[in-house]
Coordinates of C-alpha atoms in Angstrom, one line a residue:
M1 CA -19.4 -74.2 30.5
A2 CA -17.0 -71.6 32.1
S3 CA -14.5 -73.0 34.6
K4 CA -14.6 -71.7 38.2
K5 CA -11.6 -69.6 37.5
E6 CA -13.2 -67.9 34.5
E7 CA -16.1 -66.9 36.6
L8 CA -13.9 -64.8 38.9
N9 CA -13.4 -61.1 38.3
F10 CA -10.5 -59.4 40.0
I11 CA -10.8 -55.6 40.3
L12 CA -7.5 -53.7 40.4
I13 CA -7.4 -50.0 41.4
P14 CA -4.0 -48.4 41.2
F15 CA -3.0 -45.2 42.8
G16 CA -2.1 -42.4 40.4
A17 CA 1.7 -42.4 40.3
P18 CA 4.0 -44.4 37.9
G19 CA 5.6 -46.3 40.7
H20 CA 2.1 -47.5 41.8
I21 CA 0.4 -48.0 38.4
L22 CA 3.1 -49.9 36.7
P23 CA 3.3 -52.9 39.0
M24 CA -0.5 -53.1 39.2
I25 CA -0.7 -53.2 35.4
D26 CA 1.9 -56.0 35.4
M27 CA 0.0 -57.8 38.1
A28 CA -3.2 -57.7 36.0
K29 CA -1.4 -59.6 33.3
M30 CA 0.0 -62.2 35.7
L31 CA -3.5 -62.8 37.1
A32 CA -5.1 -63.0 33.6
R33 CA -2.4 -65.5 32.4
Q34 CA -3.7 -67.9 35.1
G35 CA -7.2 -67.8 33.7
V36 CA -9.2 -65.2 35.6
M37 CA -10.9 -62.0 34.4
V38 CA -9.1 -58.8 35.5
T39 CA -10.7 -55.4 35.4
V40 CA -8.4 -52.4 35.9
I41 CA -10.0 -49.1 36.9
T42 CA -8.0 -45.9 36.3
T43 CA -8.4 -42.4 35.1
A44 CA -8.5 -41.2 31.5
M45 CA -5.0 -39.6 31.4
N46 CA -3.5 -42.7 33.0
A47 CA -5.3 -44.9 30.6
I48 CA -3.6 -43.1 27.7
R49 CA -0.2 -43.5 29.3
F50 CA -0.6 -47.2 30.3
G51 CA -3.3 -48.6 28.1
A52 CA -1.4 -49.9 25.1
V53 CA 0.1 -52.8 27.1
I54 CA -3.4 -53.8 28.4
D55 CA -4.8 -53.6 24.9
R56 CA -2.1 -55.9 23.5
A57 CA -2.7 -58.4 26.4
A58 CA -6.4 -58.4 25.6
A59 CA -5.7 -58.9 21.9
S60 CA -3.6 -61.9 22.7
G61 CA -6.6 -63.6 24.3
L62 CA -6.2 -62.7 27.9
S63 CA -9.4 -61.8 29.8
I64 CA -8.4 -58.3 30.8
R65 CA -9.9 -54.9 30.4
L66 CA -9.3 -51.2 31.3
L67 CA -12.2 -49.1 32.5
Q68 CA -12.0 -45.3 33.0
V69 CA -13.2 -43.1 35.9
Q70 CA -13.3 -39.4 35.7
F71 CA -10.6 -37.8 38.0
P72 CA -12.0 -34.7 39.8
A73 CA -8.8 -32.6 39.3
E74 CA -10.4 -29.2 39.1
E75 CA -12.9 -29.9 41.9
A76 CA -9.9 -30.7 44.2
G77 CA -8.0 -27.6 43.2
L78 CA -5.7 -29.2 40.8
P79 CA -4.9 -28.2 37.2
K80 CA -7.0 -29.8 34.6
G81 CA -5.5 -33.1 33.4
C82 CA -3.3 -33.5 36.5
E83 CA -4.2 -37.1 37.3
S84 CA -0.9 -38.6 38.4
F85 CA 1.3 -37.6 41.3
D86 CA 4.3 -36.9 39.0
D87 CA 2.2 -34.3 37.2
L88 CA 1.8 -32.1 40.2
P89 CA 3.3 -28.7 39.4
S90 CA 4.2 -28.3 43.1
Y91 CA 4.2 -30.7 46.1
S92 CA 2.2 -28.0 47.9
L93 CA -0.7 -29.6 46.1
F94 CA -0.1 -32.9 47.8
M95 CA -3.2 -32.6 50.0
N96 CA -5.3 -31.6 47.0
F97 CA -4.3 -34.8 45.2
F98 CA -5.4 -36.9 48.1
S99 CA -8.7 -35.0 48.3
A100 CA -9.3 -36.0 44.7
I101 CA -8.5 -39.6 45.6
E102 CA -11.2 -39.5 48.3
M103 CA -13.7 -38.1 45.7
L104 CA -13.1 -41.2 43.5
Q105 CA -15.0 -43.5 46.0
K106 CA -18.5 -42.8 44.7
P107 CA -17.8 -43.0 40.9
I108 CA -15.7 -46.2 41.4
E109 CA -18.5 -47.7 43.4
K110 CA -20.9 -47.0 40.5
I111 CA -18.5 -48.7 38.1
V112 CA -18.1 -51.7 40.3
A113 CA -21.9 -52.0 40.7
D114 CA -22.4 -52.3 37.0
L115 CA -19.7 -54.9 36.4
S116 CA -20.4 -58.2 34.8
P117 CA -19.3 -60.7 35.9
S118 CA -19.7 -59.3 39.4
P119 CA -16.5 -58.6 41.3
S120 CA -14.8 -61.5 43.3
C121 CA -11.9 -59.6 44.8
I122 CA -10.5 -56.0 45.0
I123 CA -6.8 -55.5 44.8
C124 CA -6.3 -51.9 45.6
D125 CA -3.4 -49.6 46.4
K126 CA -3.2 -48.9 50.2
H127 CA -3.7 -45.2 49.4
F128 CA -7.4 -45.9 48.8
P129 CA -8.4 -46.6 52.4
W130 CA -12.1 -46.5 51.5
A131 CA -11.6 -49.7 49.5
V132 CA -12.5 -51.6 52.7
E133 CA -16.0 -50.1 52.5
L134 CA -16.2 -51.3 48.9
G135 CA -15.3 -54.8 49.9
R136 CA -17.8 -54.8 52.7
K137 CA -20.6 -53.6 50.4
Y138 CA -20.1 -56.5 47.9
R139 CA -19.0 -59.0 50.5
I140 CA -15.7 -59.7 48.7
P141 CA -12.1 -59.6 50.0
W142 CA -10.1 -56.4 49.7
V143 CA -6.4 -57.2 49.3
S144 CA -4.0 -54.4 49.8
F145 CA -1.1 -53.6 47.5
D146 CA 1.6 -51.6 49.3
G147 CA 4.5 -51.4 46.9
M148 CA 7.2 -51.7 49.5
N149 CA 9.4 -54.8 50.2
C150 CA 9.4 -57.0 53.3
F151 CA 12.7 -55.7 54.6
T152 CA 11.4 -52.2 54.7
Q153 CA 8.1 -53.3 56.3
V154 CA 10.0 -55.3 59.1
C155 CA 12.4 -52.3 59.7
A156 CA 9.4 -49.9 59.9
H157 CA 7.6 -52.3 62.3
N158 CA 10.5 -52.6 64.6
L159 CA 11.0 -48.8 64.7
S160 CA 7.3 -48.2 65.3
L161 CA 7.4 -50.6 68.3
T162 CA 10.6 -49.4 69.9
K163 CA 10.5 -45.7 68.8
V164 CA 14.3 -45.5 69.1
H165 CA 14.4 -43.0 66.3
E166 CA 12.2 -40.6 68.1
T167 CA 14.6 -40.2 71.0
T168 CA 17.7 -39.9 68.7
P169 CA 18.9 -36.3 68.0
E170 CA 18.6 -35.0 64.5
G171 CA 21.5 -36.1 62.3
E172 CA 22.7 -38.7 64.8
P173 CA 22.9 -42.4 63.9
F174 CA 20.8 -45.1 65.4
V175 CA 20.5 -48.9 64.8
V176 CA 17.2 -50.6 63.9
P177 CA 16.6 -53.0 66.8
N178 CA 15.8 -56.7 66.8
L179 CA 17.2 -57.5 63.3
P180 CA 19.9 -60.2 62.5
D181 CA 22.2 -57.5 61.0
K182 CA 23.2 -54.0 62.0
F183 CA 21.5 -51.3 59.9
V184 CA 22.3 -47.7 60.8
F185 CA 20.2 -44.7 59.8
N186 CA 19.6 -41.1 60.8
K187 CA 16.2 -39.6 61.2
S188 CA 16.2 -37.7 57.9
Q189 CA 16.6 -41.0 56.0
L190 CA 13.3 -42.4 57.3
P191 CA 10.0 -42.3 55.3
G192 CA 7.5 -39.7 56.3
F193 CA 5.3 -42.2 58.2
L194 CA 8.1 -42.8 60.7
N195 CA 9.6 -39.3 60.8
P196 CA 8.0 -37.1 63.4
G197 CA 10.0 -34.1 62.0
Q198 CA 8.1 -34.3 58.7
S199 CA 5.0 -32.4 57.8
S200 CA 2.0 -33.1 60.0
D201 CA -0.4 -32.3 57.2
L202 CA -0.4 -35.9 56.1
G203 CA -1.1 -37.3 59.6
V204 CA -4.9 -37.8 59.0
I205 CA -4.3 -39.5 55.7
R206 CA -1.6 -41.8 57.2
E207 CA -4.0 -42.7 60.0
R208 CA -6.7 -43.6 57.5
I209 CA -4.3 -45.6 55.4
K210 CA -3.1 -47.5 58.5
A211 CA -6.7 -48.2 59.6
G212 CA -7.6 -49.5 56.2
E213 CA -4.5 -51.8 56.1
T214 CA -5.5 -53.4 59.3
E215 CA -8.9 -54.3 57.8
A216 CA -7.6 -55.6 54.6
Y217 CA -8.1 -59.4 54.0
G218 CA -4.4 -59.7 53.0
V219 CA -1.5 -58.2 51.2
V220 CA 0.2 -58.7 47.8
V221 CA 3.9 -57.9 47.7
N222 CA 6.0 -57.1 44.6
S223 CA 8.9 -59.3 45.7
F224 CA 9.8 -63.0 45.8
E225 CA 10.4 -65.2 48.7
E226 CA 13.9 -66.3 47.7
L227 CA 15.1 -62.6 47.6
E228 CA 14.2 -61.6 51.1
G229 CA 14.4 -64.8 53.0
S230 CA 13.8 -64.4 56.7
Y231 CA 12.4 -60.9 56.2
A232 CA 9.7 -62.3 53.9
E233 CA 8.8 -64.9 56.6
D234 CA 8.8 -62.2 59.3
F235 CA 6.5 -60.0 57.3
R236 CA 4.2 -63.0 56.7
K237 CA 3.9 -63.5 60.4
L238 CA 3.2 -59.8 61.0
K239 CA 0.3 -60.1 58.6
G240 CA -1.1 -63.3 60.0
G241 CA 0.0 -65.4 57.0
K242 CA -2.2 -63.7 54.4
V243 CA 0.6 -62.5 52.2
W244 CA 1.2 -63.3 48.6
F245 CA 4.6 -62.7 47.0
V246 CA 4.0 -62.2 43.3
G247 CA 7.1 -60.4 42.0
P248 CA 9.1 -59.3 40.2
L249 CA 6.0 -58.0 38.4
S250 CA 8.0 -56.2 35.7
L251 CA 9.0 -59.7 34.4
S252 CA 5.4 -60.0 33.1
N253 CA 6.6 -57.9 30.1
E254 CA 8.0 -60.5 27.8
N255 CA 8.4 -58.7 24.5
N256 CA 10.4 -55.5 23.6
L257 CA 7.3 -53.5 22.7
D258 CA 5.7 -54.1 26.1
K259 CA 9.0 -53.2 27.7
A260 CA 9.4 -50.1 25.6
Q261 CA 5.8 -48.9 26.2
R262 CA 5.6 -49.9 29.9
G263 CA 4.7 -46.6 31.5
N264 CA 4.4 -44.5 28.4
S265 CA 2.4 -45.6 25.3
A266 CA 3.9 -42.7 23.4
V267 CA 7.3 -44.5 22.9
T268 CA 7.4 -45.3 19.2
A269 CA 8.9 -48.2 17.3
E270 CA 11.4 -45.7 15.7
E271 CA 12.5 -44.4 19.1
E272 CA 12.9 -47.9 20.4
Q273 CA 15.0 -48.8 17.3
R274 CA 17.3 -45.8 17.8
L275 CA 17.8 -46.7 21.4
M276 CA 18.5 -50.3 20.6
E277 CA 21.0 -49.4 17.9
W278 CA 22.9 -47.2 20.4
L279 CA 23.0 -49.9 23.0
D280 CA 24.0 -52.5 20.4
S281 CA 27.1 -50.4 19.6
W282 CA 28.6 -51.2 23.0
Q283 CA 30.3 -54.3 24.3
S284 CA 28.6 -56.5 26.9
E285 CA 28.4 -55.0 30.5
T286 CA 30.1 -51.7 29.6
V287 CA 27.3 -49.1 29.9
V288 CA 26.1 -47.4 33.1
Y289 CA 22.3 -46.5 33.1
A290 CA 21.4 -43.6 35.4
C291 CA 17.9 -42.7 36.3
L292 CA 16.7 -41.2 39.6
G293 CA 12.9 -41.9 39.3
S294 CA 9.8 -40.1 38.2
L295 CA 9.4 -38.0 41.4
G296 CA 12.9 -36.7 42.0
R297 CA 13.4 -32.9 41.6
F298 CA 16.9 -31.4 41.3
V299 CA 18.4 -28.0 41.1
R300 CA 21.0 -27.3 38.5
S301 CA 24.0 -27.9 40.8
E302 CA 22.8 -31.4 41.8
F303 CA 22.2 -32.5 38.3
M304 CA 25.5 -31.1 37.3
E305 CA 27.4 -33.2 39.9
L306 CA 25.6 -36.3 38.8
A307 CA 26.3 -35.7 35.1
L308 CA 29.9 -34.8 35.6
G309 CA 30.5 -37.8 37.9
L310 CA 29.2 -40.0 35.1
E311 CA 31.4 -38.2 32.5
E312 CA 34.5 -38.5 34.7
S313 CA 34.0 -42.2 35.3
N314 CA 35.1 -42.7 31.7
H315 CA 32.4 -45.3 31.1
P316 CA 29.7 -45.1 28.4
F317 CA 26.4 -44.1 30.0
I318 CA 22.7 -43.2 29.6
L319 CA 21.4 -40.4 31.7
V320 CA 17.7 -39.7 32.0
V321 CA 16.8 -36.0 32.2
K322 CA 13.4 -35.3 33.7
G323 CA 11.7 -33.4 36.5
K324 CA 10.3 -30.0 37.2
N325 CA 13.5 -28.0 36.8
K326 CA 14.2 -29.1 33.2
E327 CA 14.6 -25.6 31.8
D328 CA 17.4 -24.7 34.3
I329 CA 19.0 -28.1 33.8
E330 CA 18.8 -27.8 30.0
A331 CA 20.4 -24.3 30.3
W332 CA 23.4 -25.9 32.1
I333 CA 23.7 -28.7 29.5
S334 CA 23.8 -26.1 26.8
E335 CA 26.1 -23.6 28.6
D336 CA 28.6 -26.3 29.7
G337 CA 28.6 -28.0 26.3
F338 CA 28.0 -31.2 28.2
E339 CA 25.9 -33.0 25.5
E340 CA 28.3 -32.1 22.8
R341 CA 31.3 -33.2 24.9
I342 CA 29.9 -36.6 25.7
K343 CA 28.7 -37.3 22.1
G344 CA 29.6 -40.8 21.1
R345 CA 30.0 -42.0 24.7
G346 CA 27.0 -40.7 26.6
L347 CA 23.3 -40.6 25.7
L348 CA 20.7 -38.2 27.3
I349 CA 17.1 -39.4 27.3
R350 CA 14.6 -36.6 28.0
G351 CA 11.4 -37.5 29.7
W352 CA 10.2 -41.1 30.1
A353 CA 12.8 -43.8 29.5
P354 CA 11.8 -47.4 28.7
Q355 CA 13.7 -48.6 31.8
V356 CA 12.9 -52.3 31.7
L357 CA 13.9 -52.5 28.1
I358 CA 17.2 -50.7 28.7
L359 CA 18.1 -52.7 31.8
S360 CA 17.6 -56.0 30.0
H361 CA 20.1 -55.1 27.2
P362 CA 23.4 -57.0 27.4
S363 CA 25.5 -53.9 27.1
I364 CA 24.3 -52.5 30.5
G365 CA 26.8 -53.1 33.2
A366 CA 25.4 -51.2 36.1
F367 CA 22.4 -49.3 37.2
L368 CA 22.7 -45.9 39.1
T369 CA 19.3 -45.7 40.9
H370 CA 17.4 -43.7 43.4
C371 CA 16.4 -47.0 45.0
G372 CA 12.6 -46.7 44.5
W373 CA 11.4 -50.3 45.0
N374 CA 10.2 -50.7 41.4
S375 CA 13.5 -49.6 40.0
T376 CA 15.5 -51.6 42.5
L377 CA 13.6 -54.8 41.7
E378 CA 13.9 -54.1 38.0
G379 CA 17.7 -53.9 38.5
I380 CA 17.7 -57.1 40.5
S381 CA 15.6 -58.9 37.8
A382 CA 18.1 -57.8 35.1
G383 CA 20.9 -59.3 37.2
L384 CA 22.7 -55.9 37.5
P385 CA 25.0 -54.5 40.3
M386 CA 23.8 -51.0 41.4
I387 CA 25.1 -47.6 42.4
T388 CA 22.7 -46.4 45.0
R389 CA 21.6 -42.8 45.4
P390 CA 18.4 -42.6 47.5
L391 CA 16.4 -39.5 47.9
F392 CA 13.3 -39.9 50.1
A393 CA 10.4 -42.1 51.3
E394 CA 11.6 -45.7 51.9
Q395 CA 14.5 -45.5 49.5
F396 CA 17.2 -45.6 52.2
F397 CA 15.8 -48.9 53.4
N398 CA 16.0 -50.2 49.9
E399 CA 19.6 -49.1 49.7
K400 CA 20.5 -51.1 52.8
L401 CA 18.9 -54.1 51.3
V402 CA 20.9 -53.9 48.1
V403 CA 24.2 -52.9 49.7
Q404 CA 24.2 -54.8 52.9
V405 CA 21.8 -57.7 52.7
L406 CA 22.1 -58.7 49.0
G407 CA 25.7 -57.4 48.5
T408 CA 25.1 -56.2 45.0
G409 CA 25.4 -52.5 45.3
V410 CA 27.7 -49.6 46.2
S411 CA 26.4 -46.4 47.9
A412 CA 27.2 -43.1 46.1
G413 CA 27.2 -41.5 49.6
A414 CA 23.8 -39.9 50.1
K415 CA 23.7 -39.0 53.8
F416 CA 20.5 -37.1 54.2
G417 CA 16.9 -37.8 53.0
R418 CA 14.5 -35.2 51.9
K419 CA 11.1 -34.0 53.1
I420 CA 8.1 -33.3 50.9
G421 CA 8.6 -29.7 49.7
E422 CA 12.4 -29.9 50.3
E423 CA 13.4 -31.9 47.2
E424 CA 15.5 -29.0 45.9
R425 CA 18.1 -28.6 48.7
P426 CA 21.5 -28.8 47.0
E427 CA 23.4 -29.4 50.3
M428 CA 21.7 -32.8 50.4
G429 CA 23.4 -33.8 47.1
V430 CA 26.2 -36.1 46.2
S431 CA 29.4 -34.8 44.7
R432 CA 30.7 -35.7 41.3
L433 CA 33.7 -37.4 42.9
E434 CA 31.5 -39.6 45.0
V435 CA 29.5 -40.6 41.9
Q436 CA 32.6 -41.3 39.9
Q437 CA 34.2 -43.4 42.7
A438 CA 31.0 -45.5 43.2
I439 CA 30.7 -46.2 39.5
C440 CA 34.4 -47.3 39.3
K441 CA 34.0 -49.6 42.3
V442 CA 31.1 -51.3 40.5
M443 CA 32.5 -51.4 37.0
D444 CA 36.1 -52.3 37.7
K445 CA 36.4 -55.8 36.2
D446 CA 39.9 -56.3 37.8
N447 CA 38.5 -55.8 41.3
V448 CA 37.6 -58.9 43.3
D449 CA 34.8 -57.2 45.2
A450 CA 33.3 -55.8 42.0
N451 CA 33.4 -59.3 40.4
E452 CA 31.8 -60.9 43.5
R453 CA 29.0 -58.2 43.4
R454 CA 28.4 -58.9 39.7
K455 CA 28.3 -62.7 40.3
K456 CA 25.7 -62.3 43.1
A457 CA 23.6 -59.9 41.0
K458 CA 23.5 -62.4 38.1
E459 CA 22.5 -65.2 40.5
L460 CA 19.6 -63.0 41.9
G461 CA 18.5 -62.2 38.3
E462 CA 18.2 -65.9 37.5
M463 CA 16.3 -66.5 40.8
A464 CA 13.9 -63.7 39.9
R465 CA 13.2 -65.2 36.5
K466 CA 12.6 -68.6 37.9
A467 CA 10.2 -67.2 40.6
V468 CA 7.7 -66.0 37.9
E469 CA 8.0 -69.0 35.6
E470 CA 5.4 -71.7 35.8
G471 CA 6.1 -73.7 39.0
G472 CA 8.2 -70.8 40.5
S473 CA 7.4 -69.4 43.9
S474 CA 5.7 -66.2 42.7
Y475 CA 3.7 -68.1 40.1
L476 CA 2.5 -70.4 42.8
N477 CA 1.7 -67.5 45.1
V478 CA -0.6 -66.0 42.3
S479 CA -2.2 -69.5 42.0
L480 CA -2.7 -69.6 45.8
L481 CA -4.3 -66.1 45.8
I482 CA -6.7 -67.2 43.0
Q483 CA -7.5 -70.4 44.9
E484 CA -8.2 -68.4 48.1
V485 CA -10.6 -66.1 46.2
M486 CA -12.3 -69.1 44.6
R487 CA -12.8 -70.7 48.1
L488 CA -14.3 -67.5 49.5
S489 CA -16.5 -67.1 46.4
R490 CA -17.8 -70.7 46.8
S491 CA -18.3 -70.6 50.5
K492 CA -20.3 -67.3 50.5
K493 CA -19.0 -66.8 54.0
Q494 CA -17.7 -63.5 55.2
P495 CA -13.9 -63.5 55.6
E496 CA -12.6 -62.5 59.0
N497 CA -11.4 -59.1 57.7
G498 CA -11.6 -57.0 54.6
I499 CA -15.2 -57.2 53.7

């Protein structure tokens, strides 16, 4: 006879962007390892990119499956096959993408209606505000997945209440009120949902998302309690206690193949081997890994400053080259002779990089990051100090967490954030000198501050690993979430919210 756990079926619906899909796939494995069935619903193109890890998990005996829904790209005015946010040829199609997300409601409802066993809980990205209707229809809890950390959430909450940023002139600094430490920002560094100067086109979407979040039964967070301390507790209070800290989710990838193919099933064993051989050729903690995310878009001059800053730091490095201006960037690489000049000391990875695999290698000594939360948490989990170079969204909040709260990072000096559609403004860039100096501050093994940073980073990495191990705080949070869903399933009573 099946156990009560085995009778549960968790439905996971990730938003179409690497930074949203990856942690949801990782979460699916963490849930399945605790004995429940997990059904992930995504589109065909995303299934190709992310399916290999799920297939291996299922082959290992976990009760986990991947179901596909047709993405209405052409109906929404998108190019055929454009099923992920990073595939958009232009951010002018932002609203079209969200129109397609709205159109997914009916076909996903049909998939859920035909599921066996019947669904017990929906864990859905907050960008699917209609998920609350799905929960109500099947009288099951909808649990929201946000993708941001607690520090960011608390900062955003305090700003929303006080509106101090709205009365501050453009470019002028202000302090986030009612926090134990002093955190200074300017208006351009705030995410769009807090920045009244940003495009109003998304206002309706944001309001729908906000309304949906208030009706969610609870929230799962890709973080761990020990990392964020009082900020985690404050966020739990804001959400009425229904918060489960289940991260770092990337640590669900335990073998090199899963790490290599996390986010791109096209990474081959041969490519992995070549990369590992290059990393193996360097001594411990000597290589700088630089990657500015899947959504960053740079003009030639910005990329040039980053690349030359890495070169002039005189440390071996890996630099990931991707984005929508690759042709112009490749032209500079060729004209400047950059790749030839760095041969033997620098490695360029074009397109998707197996980041978790790279960060876990002992030769990596620092991570130059755009401070997206997934990347930041992956760096923390690897026990690495960071060079921070935020671009947009909540990334400047994440930078403050790393540099000021955790004390494991050095800012490369980014002073201004970017708006959607303005990702290519070179005056918002960081100079090669700033990049070089930040790298040297982190990598100087004779420097007391650098050594203290590295020590703290290693301690956090160990805490992260313990959090997801059996008996750790995040492992227990996953167990508590499962127990809560079991309780609701047994009682057949309607939860207060979310259904």
